Coordinates of C-alpha atoms and ligand atoms in Angstrom, one line a residue:
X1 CA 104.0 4.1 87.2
X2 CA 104.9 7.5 85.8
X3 CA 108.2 8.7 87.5
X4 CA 105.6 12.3 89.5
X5 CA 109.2 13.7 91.0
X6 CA 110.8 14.0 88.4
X7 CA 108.4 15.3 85.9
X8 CA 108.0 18.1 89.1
X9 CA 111.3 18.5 89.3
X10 CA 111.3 19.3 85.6
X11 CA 108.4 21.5 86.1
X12 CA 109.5 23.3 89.0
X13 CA 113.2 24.4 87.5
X14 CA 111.3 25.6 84.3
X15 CA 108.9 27.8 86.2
X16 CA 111.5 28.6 88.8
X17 CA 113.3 30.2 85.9
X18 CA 110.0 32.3 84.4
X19 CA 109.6 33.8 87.8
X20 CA 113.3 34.6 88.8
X21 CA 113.9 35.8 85.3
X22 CA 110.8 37.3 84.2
X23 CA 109.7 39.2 87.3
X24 CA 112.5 39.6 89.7
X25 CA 115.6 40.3 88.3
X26 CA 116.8 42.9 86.5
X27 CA 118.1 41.4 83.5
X28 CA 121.2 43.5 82.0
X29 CA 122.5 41.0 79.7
X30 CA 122.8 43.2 76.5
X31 CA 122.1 39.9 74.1
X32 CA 118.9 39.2 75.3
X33 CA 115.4 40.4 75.0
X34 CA 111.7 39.5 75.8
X35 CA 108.8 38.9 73.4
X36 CA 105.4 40.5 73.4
X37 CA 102.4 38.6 74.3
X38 CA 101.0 39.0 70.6
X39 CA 104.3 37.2 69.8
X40 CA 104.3 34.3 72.4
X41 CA 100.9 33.4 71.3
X42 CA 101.4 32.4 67.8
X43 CA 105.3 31.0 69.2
X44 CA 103.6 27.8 70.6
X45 CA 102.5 26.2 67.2
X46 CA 101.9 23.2 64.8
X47 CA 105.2 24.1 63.0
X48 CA 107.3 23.3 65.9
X49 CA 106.7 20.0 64.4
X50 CA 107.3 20.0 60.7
X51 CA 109.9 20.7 58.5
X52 CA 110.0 22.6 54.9
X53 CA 113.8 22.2 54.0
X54 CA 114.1 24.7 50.7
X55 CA 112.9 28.3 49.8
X56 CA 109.2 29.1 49.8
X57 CA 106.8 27.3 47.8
X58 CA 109.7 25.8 46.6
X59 CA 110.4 23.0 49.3
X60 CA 111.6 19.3 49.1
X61 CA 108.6 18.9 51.6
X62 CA 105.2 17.9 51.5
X63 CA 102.4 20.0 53.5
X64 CA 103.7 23.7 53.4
X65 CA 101.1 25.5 52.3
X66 CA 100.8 27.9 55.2
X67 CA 104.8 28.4 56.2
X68 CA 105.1 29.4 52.7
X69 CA 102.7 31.8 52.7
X70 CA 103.9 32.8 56.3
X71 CA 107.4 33.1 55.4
X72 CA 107.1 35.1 52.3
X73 CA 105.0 37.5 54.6
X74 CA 107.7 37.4 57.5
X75 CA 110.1 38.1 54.9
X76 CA 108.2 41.2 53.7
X77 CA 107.6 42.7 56.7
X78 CA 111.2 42.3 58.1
X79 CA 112.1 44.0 54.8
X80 CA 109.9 46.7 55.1
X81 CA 111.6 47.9 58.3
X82 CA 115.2 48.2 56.6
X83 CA 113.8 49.2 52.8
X84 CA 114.4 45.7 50.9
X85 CA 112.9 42.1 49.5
X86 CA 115.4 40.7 49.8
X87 CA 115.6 39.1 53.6
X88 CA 116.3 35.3 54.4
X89 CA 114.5 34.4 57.7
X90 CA 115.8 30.6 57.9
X91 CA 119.4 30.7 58.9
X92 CA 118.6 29.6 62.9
X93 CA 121.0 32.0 64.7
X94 CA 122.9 34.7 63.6
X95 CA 126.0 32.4 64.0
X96 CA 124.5 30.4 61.3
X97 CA 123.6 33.4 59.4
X98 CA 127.2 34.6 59.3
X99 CA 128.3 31.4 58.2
X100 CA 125.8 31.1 54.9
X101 CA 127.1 34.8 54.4
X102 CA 130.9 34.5 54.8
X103 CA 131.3 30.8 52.9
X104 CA 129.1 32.2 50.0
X105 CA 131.3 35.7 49.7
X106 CA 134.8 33.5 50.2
X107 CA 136.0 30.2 49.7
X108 CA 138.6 27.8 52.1
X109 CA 141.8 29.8 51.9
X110 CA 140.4 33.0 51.2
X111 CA 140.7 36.5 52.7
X112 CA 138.2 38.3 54.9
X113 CA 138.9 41.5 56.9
X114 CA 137.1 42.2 60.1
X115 CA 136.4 44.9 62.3
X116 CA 139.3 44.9 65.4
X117 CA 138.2 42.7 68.3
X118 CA 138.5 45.7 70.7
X119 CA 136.1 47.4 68.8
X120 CA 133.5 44.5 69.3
X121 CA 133.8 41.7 66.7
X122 CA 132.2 38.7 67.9
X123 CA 133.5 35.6 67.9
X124 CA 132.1 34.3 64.9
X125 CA 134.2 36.7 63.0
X126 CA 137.4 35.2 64.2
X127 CA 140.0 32.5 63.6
X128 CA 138.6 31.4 66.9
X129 CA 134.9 30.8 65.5
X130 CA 132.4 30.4 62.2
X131 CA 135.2 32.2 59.9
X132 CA 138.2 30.1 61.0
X133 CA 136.1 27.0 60.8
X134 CA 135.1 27.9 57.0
X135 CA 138.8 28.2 56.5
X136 CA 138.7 32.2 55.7
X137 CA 141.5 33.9 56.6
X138 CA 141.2 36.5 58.8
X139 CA 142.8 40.4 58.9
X140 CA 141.8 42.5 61.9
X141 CA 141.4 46.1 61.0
X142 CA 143.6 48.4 62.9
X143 CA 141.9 50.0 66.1
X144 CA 141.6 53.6 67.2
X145 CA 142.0 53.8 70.6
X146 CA 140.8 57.3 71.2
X147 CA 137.6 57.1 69.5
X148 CA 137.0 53.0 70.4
X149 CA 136.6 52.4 67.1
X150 CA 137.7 51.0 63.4
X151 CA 141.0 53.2 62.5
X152 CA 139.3 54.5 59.5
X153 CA 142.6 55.8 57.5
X154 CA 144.4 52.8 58.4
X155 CA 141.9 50.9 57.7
X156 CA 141.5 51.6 53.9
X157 CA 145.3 50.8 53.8
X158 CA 145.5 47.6 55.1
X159 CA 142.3 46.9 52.8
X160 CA 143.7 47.8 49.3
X161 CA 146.9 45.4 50.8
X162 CA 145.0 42.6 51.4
X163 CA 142.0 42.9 48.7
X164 CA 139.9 40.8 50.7
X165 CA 136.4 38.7 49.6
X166 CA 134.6 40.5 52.4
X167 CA 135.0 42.9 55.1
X168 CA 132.8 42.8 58.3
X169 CA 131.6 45.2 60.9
X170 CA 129.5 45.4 63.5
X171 CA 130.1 43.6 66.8
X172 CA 129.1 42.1 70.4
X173 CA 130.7 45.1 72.3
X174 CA 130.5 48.3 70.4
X175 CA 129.3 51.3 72.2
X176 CA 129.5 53.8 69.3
X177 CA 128.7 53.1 65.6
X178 CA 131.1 51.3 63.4
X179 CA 132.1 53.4 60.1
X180 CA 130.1 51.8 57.5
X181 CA 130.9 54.2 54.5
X182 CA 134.1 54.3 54.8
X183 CA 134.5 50.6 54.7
X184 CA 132.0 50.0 52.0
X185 CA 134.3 52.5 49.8
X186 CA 137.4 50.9 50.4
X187 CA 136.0 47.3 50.2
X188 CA 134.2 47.7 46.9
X189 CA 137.6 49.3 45.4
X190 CA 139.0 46.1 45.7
X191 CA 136.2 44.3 44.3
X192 CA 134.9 42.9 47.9
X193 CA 131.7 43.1 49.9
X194 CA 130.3 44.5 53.0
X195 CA 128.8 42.2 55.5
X196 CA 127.6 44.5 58.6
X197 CA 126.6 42.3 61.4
X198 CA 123.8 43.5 63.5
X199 CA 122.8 41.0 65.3
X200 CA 123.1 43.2 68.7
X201 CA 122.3 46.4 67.5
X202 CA 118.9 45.3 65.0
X203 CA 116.5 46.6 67.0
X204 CA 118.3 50.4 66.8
X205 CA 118.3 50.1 63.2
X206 CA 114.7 49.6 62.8
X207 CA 114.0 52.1 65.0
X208 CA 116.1 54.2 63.4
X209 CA 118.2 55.0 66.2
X210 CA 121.0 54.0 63.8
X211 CA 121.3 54.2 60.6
X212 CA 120.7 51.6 57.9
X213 CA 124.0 50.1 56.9
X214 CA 122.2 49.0 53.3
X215 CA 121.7 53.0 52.7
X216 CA 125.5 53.6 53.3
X217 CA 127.2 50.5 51.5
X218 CA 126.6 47.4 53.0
X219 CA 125.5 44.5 50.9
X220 CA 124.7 42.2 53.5
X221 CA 123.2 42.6 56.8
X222 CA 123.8 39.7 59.3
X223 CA 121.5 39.4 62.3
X224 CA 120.2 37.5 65.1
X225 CA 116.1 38.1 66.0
X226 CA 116.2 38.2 69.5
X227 CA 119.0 40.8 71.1
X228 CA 117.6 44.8 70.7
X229 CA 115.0 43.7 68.4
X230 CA 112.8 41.2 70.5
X231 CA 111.8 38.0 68.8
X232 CA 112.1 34.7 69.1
X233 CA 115.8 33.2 69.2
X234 CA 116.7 33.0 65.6
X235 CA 118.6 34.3 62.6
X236 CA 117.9 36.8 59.5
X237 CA 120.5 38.0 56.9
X238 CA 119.5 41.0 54.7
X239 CA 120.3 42.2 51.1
X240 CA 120.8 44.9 49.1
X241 CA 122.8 42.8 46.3
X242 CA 121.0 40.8 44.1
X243 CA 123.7 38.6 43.2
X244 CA 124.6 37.8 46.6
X245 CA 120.9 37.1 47.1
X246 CA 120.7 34.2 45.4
X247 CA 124.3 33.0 46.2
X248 CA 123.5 33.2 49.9
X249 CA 120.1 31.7 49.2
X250 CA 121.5 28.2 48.1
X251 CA 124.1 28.0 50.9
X252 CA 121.5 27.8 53.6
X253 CA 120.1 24.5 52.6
X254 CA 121.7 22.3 52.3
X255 CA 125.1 23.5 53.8
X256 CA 123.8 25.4 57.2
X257 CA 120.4 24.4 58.1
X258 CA 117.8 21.5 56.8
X259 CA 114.7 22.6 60.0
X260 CA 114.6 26.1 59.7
X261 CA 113.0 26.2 63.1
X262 CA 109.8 27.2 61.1
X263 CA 107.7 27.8 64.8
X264 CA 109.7 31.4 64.9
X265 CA 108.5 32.7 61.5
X266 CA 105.0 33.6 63.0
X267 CA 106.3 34.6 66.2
X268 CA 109.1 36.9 64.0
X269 CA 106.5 38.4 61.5
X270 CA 104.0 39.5 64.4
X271 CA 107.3 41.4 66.7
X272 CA 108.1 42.9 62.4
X273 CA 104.6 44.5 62.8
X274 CA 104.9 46.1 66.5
X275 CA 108.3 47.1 65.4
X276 CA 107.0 49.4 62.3
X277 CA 104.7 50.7 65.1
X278 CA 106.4 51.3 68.4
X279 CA 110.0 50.4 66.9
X280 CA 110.9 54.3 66.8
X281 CA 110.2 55.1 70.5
X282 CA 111.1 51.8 71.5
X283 CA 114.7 52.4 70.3
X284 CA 114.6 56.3 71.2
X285 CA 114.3 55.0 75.0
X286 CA 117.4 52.4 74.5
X287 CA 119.4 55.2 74.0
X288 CA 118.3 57.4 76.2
X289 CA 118.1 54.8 78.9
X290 CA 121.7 53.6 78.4
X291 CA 123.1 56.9 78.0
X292 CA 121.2 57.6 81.5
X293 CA 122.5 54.9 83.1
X294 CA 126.3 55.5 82.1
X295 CA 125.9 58.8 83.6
X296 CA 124.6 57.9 86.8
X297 CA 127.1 54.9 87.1
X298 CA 130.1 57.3 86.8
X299 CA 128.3 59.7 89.4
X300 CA 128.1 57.1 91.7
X301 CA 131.9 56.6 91.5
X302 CA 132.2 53.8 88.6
X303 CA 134.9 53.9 85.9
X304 CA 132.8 54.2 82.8
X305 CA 134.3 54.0 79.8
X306 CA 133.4 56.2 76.2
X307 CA 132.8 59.7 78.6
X308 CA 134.6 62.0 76.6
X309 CA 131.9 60.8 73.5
X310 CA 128.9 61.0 75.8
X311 CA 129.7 57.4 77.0
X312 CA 126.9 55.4 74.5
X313 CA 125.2 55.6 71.6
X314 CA 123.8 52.2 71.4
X315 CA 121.9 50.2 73.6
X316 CA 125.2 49.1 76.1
X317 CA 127.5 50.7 78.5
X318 CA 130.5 49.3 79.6
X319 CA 132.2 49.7 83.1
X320 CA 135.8 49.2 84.1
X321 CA 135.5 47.7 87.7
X322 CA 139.0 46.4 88.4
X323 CA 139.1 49.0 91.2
X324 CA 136.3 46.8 92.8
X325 CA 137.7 43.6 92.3
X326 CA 137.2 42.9 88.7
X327 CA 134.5 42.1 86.5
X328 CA 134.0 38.2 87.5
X329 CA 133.5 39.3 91.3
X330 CA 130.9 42.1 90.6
X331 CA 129.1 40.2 88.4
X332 CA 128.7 37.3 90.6
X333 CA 127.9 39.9 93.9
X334 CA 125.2 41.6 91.5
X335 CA 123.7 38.3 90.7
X336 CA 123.4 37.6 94.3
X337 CA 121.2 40.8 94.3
X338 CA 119.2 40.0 91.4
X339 CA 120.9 41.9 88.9
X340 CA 122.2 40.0 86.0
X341 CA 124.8 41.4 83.6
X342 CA 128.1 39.6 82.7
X343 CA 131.8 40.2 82.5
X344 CA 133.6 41.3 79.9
X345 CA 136.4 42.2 78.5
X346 CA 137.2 45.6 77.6
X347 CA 139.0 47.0 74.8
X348 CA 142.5 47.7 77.2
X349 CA 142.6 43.7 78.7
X350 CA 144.5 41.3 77.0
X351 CA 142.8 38.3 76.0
X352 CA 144.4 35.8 78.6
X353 CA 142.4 38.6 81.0
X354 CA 139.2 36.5 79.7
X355 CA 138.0 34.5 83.3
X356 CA 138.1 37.7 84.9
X357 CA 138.5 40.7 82.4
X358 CA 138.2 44.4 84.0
X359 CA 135.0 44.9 82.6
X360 CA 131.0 44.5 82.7
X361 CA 128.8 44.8 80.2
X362 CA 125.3 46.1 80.8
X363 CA 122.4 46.3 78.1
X364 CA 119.4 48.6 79.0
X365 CA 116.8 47.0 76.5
X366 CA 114.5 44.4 78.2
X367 CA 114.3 47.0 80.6
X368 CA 113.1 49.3 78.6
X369 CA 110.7 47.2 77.3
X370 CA 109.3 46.3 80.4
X371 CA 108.8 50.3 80.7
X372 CA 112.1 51.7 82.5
X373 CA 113.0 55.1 81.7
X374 CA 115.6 57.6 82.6
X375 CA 114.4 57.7 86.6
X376 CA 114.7 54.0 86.6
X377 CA 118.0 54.3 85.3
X378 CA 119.1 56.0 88.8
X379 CA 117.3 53.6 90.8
X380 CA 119.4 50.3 88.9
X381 CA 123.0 52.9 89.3
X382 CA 122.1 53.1 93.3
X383 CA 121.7 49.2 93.7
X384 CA 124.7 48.6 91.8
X385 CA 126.8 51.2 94.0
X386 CA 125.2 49.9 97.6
X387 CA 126.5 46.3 95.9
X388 CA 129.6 46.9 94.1
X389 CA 131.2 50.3 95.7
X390 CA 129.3 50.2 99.4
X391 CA 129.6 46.5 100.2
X392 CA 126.1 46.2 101.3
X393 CA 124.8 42.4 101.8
X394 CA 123.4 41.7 98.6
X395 CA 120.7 39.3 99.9
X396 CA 119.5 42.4 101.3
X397 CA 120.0 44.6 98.4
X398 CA 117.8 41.7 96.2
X399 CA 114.5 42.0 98.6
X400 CA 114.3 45.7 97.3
X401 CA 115.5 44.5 93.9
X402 CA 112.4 42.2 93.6
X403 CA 110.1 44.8 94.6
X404 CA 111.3 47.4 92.1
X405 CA 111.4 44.8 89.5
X406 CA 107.5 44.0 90.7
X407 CA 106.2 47.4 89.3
X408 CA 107.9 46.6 85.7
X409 CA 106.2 43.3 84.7
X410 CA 104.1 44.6 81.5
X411 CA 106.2 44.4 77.8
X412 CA 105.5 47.9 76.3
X413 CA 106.6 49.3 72.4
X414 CA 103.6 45.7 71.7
X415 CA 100.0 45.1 71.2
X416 CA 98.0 45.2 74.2
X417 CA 95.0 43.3 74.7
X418 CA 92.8 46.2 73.6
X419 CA 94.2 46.6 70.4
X420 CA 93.2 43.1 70.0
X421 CA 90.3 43.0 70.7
X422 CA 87.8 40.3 68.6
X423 CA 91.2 38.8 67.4
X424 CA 90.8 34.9 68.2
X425 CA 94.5 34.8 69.6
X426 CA 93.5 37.5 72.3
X427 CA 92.4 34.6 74.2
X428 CA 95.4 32.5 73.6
X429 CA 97.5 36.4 74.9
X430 CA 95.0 36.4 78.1
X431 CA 96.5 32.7 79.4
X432 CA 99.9 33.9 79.0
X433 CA 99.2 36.9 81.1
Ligands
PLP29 C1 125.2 37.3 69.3 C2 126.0 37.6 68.1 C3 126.1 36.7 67.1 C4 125.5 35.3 67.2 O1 124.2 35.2 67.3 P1 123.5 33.9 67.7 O2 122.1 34.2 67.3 O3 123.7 33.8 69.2 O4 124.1 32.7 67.0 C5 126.7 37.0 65.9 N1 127.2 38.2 65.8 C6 127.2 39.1 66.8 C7 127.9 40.5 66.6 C8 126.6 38.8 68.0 O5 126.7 39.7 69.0

């Protein structure tokens, strides 16, 4: 007897989610993204299955003729969008990225120096996470209040004190860009590298919304696949150093991964392509949409922080809503209303504040994939104030939610189904439609 409820059970949460999640909410979590339909059809593949532990056409496995070819052409294209060949597609997170990166530049007992946590640094960075677990010693940077950011002067100090292995930048919460050059200087006085982490901000870069942190010092860039630039969950680390190349290279296997997850290489190579395409107005309309939305947000009466700096120059905005009860309240009334974001805290909380900081943290770039623009921006600013500064009954709130969200259900800056045309996997794209 096969056990029918719960294989529907099962069945019925997983498509419960692609419904809620996909067509009516409006998803403001500023780590997360959608992929294309060109994408999810070659995502579901025979390489979910197999494994090819070791570099391309160089594996320990049997059977690999096409991920090698596939990888090396993933690997190209990734590399084309930020100007090197030298790209690593197998670490399986950026976590795990990070970690290949920071135990090749630095051994146990060794020092690292990181961007301040109020300026963004993710966890990984810290004592707390990946670097503390490798044993690095960590230094935090000293913060600038004023311009939310690295203390640049200070900074160069406390790195010619220490002479660390590494420094990193780039972070989880970072509204403005972290000072690459500067750092890159000071670091490589002292004989150290550059790791920049981009695993939020990716997508900006190859759209050239930000700069290239390769073109202005860094040695290393650290990223997940999935966050602004919208692939498949997964890690990449890029290079602009030889040397550390082929250091990084070895640490991967065997120390950090043995599957690579080699189902996401496809998936990763086809979002590559739509990126070199669309990736420049994709990431134009992040800004714009996020800048936008901080604007409307603080006309409507919310504490927004960065104004006196335009509020944003990347793909987040950050709200202080202690005056409305605090950041784990609003986010749980918003998610009553369909709008998901989370908590967090901001650069002013201390870190006990962490079950309910001051803060939210809002991301505008799955809905600007799914074709939100400036107007839009106004529409998601009035739900939030009839939720968060009206009161309103957010069950009542989410029926016009879900019918906003209804007209936003196609993935833009991506192949249609015209421009594939004649391609076999069109037909694969039209079921997933
Ligand atoms: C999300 C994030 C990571 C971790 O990425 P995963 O792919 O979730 O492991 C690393 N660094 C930064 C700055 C991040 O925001």
């Amino acid at each position: 007897m096969i056990d029918r409820d719960t294989f529907v059970k099962i069945f019925e949460l997983t498509n419960s989610q692609n419904v809620w999640r996909l067509k009516e909410t409006i998803n403001l979590i500023a780590s997360e993204n959608v992929m294309s339909p060109a994408a999810m059809a070659v995502y579901i593949n025979d390489f979910m299955h197999r494994y090819a532990e070791g570099k391309p056409f160089k594996r320990h496995y049997q059977g690999t003729k096409y991920i090698d070819e596939l990888e090396v052409l993933a690997d190209k294209l990734m590399g084309e969008l930020l100007d090197t060949d030298m790209v690593d597609l197998r670490p399986i997170s950026g976590t795990i990225a990070n970690a290949a990166v920071f135990r090749a530049l630095a051994a146990p007992g060794e020092q690292a120096v990181i961007a301040p946590v109020q300026a963004g640094a993710h966890v990984s960075h810290t004592k707390f996470g990946t670097l503390g677990a490798l044993g690095i010693k960590q230094v935090e940077l000293p913060y600038d209040e004023e311009r939310m950011n690295v203390d640049v002067d200070k900074a160069v100090k406390v790195i010619e004190q220490v002479k660390p292995k590494f420094a990193v930048l780039g972070g989880s919460v970072y509204l403005f860009p972290h000072p690459v050059k500067e750092i890159a200087e000071a670091v490589h006085s002292v004989g150290g590298k550059l790791v920049y982490d981009a695993a939020h901000v990716l997508g900006l870069i190859v759209g050239k919304a930000w700069e290239n942190p390769l073109k202005h010092g860094a040695d290393v860039i650290t990223a997940s696949t999935h966050k602004t630039f919208p692939g498949p969950q997964g890690g990449v680390i890029f290079f602009s150093d030889e040397a550390t190349y082929k250091e990084v290279g070895k640490t991967i296997f065997p120390w950090f991964v043995s599957s690579h997850h080699l189902h996401r290489i496809p998936a990763t190579a086809v979002v590559a392509l739509e990126m070199k395409e669309y990736g420049h107005n994709y990431a134009e309309q992040i800004t714009k949409n996020a800048k936008k939305l901080a604007e409307a947000l603080a006309e409507r009466g919310f504490t927004v922080l960065g104004e006196s700096m335009g509020y944003t120059m990347s793909h987040q905005v950050l709200v202080d809503v202690s005056k409305q009860g605090g950041g784990a309240k609003v986010a749980a009334e918003l998610e009553q209303a369909n709008i998901i974001l989370n908590k967090n805290l901001l650069p002013h909380d201390p870190p006990e504040a962490v079950r309910n900081p001051s803060g939210l943290r809002i991301g505008v770039q799955e809905m600007t994939r799914f074709g939100m623009k400036e107007p839009e921006m106004e529409v998601i600013a009035d739900f939030m104030e009839r939720v968060a500064i009206k009161g309103e009954d957010p069950a009542k709130v989410r029926e016009e939610v879900k019918q906003f969200r209804s007209q936003f259900t196609k993935v833009h800056y991506a192949y249609t189904l015209d421009d594939l045309q004649g391609i076999t996997y069109a037909d694969a794209i039209k079921l997933l439609e």
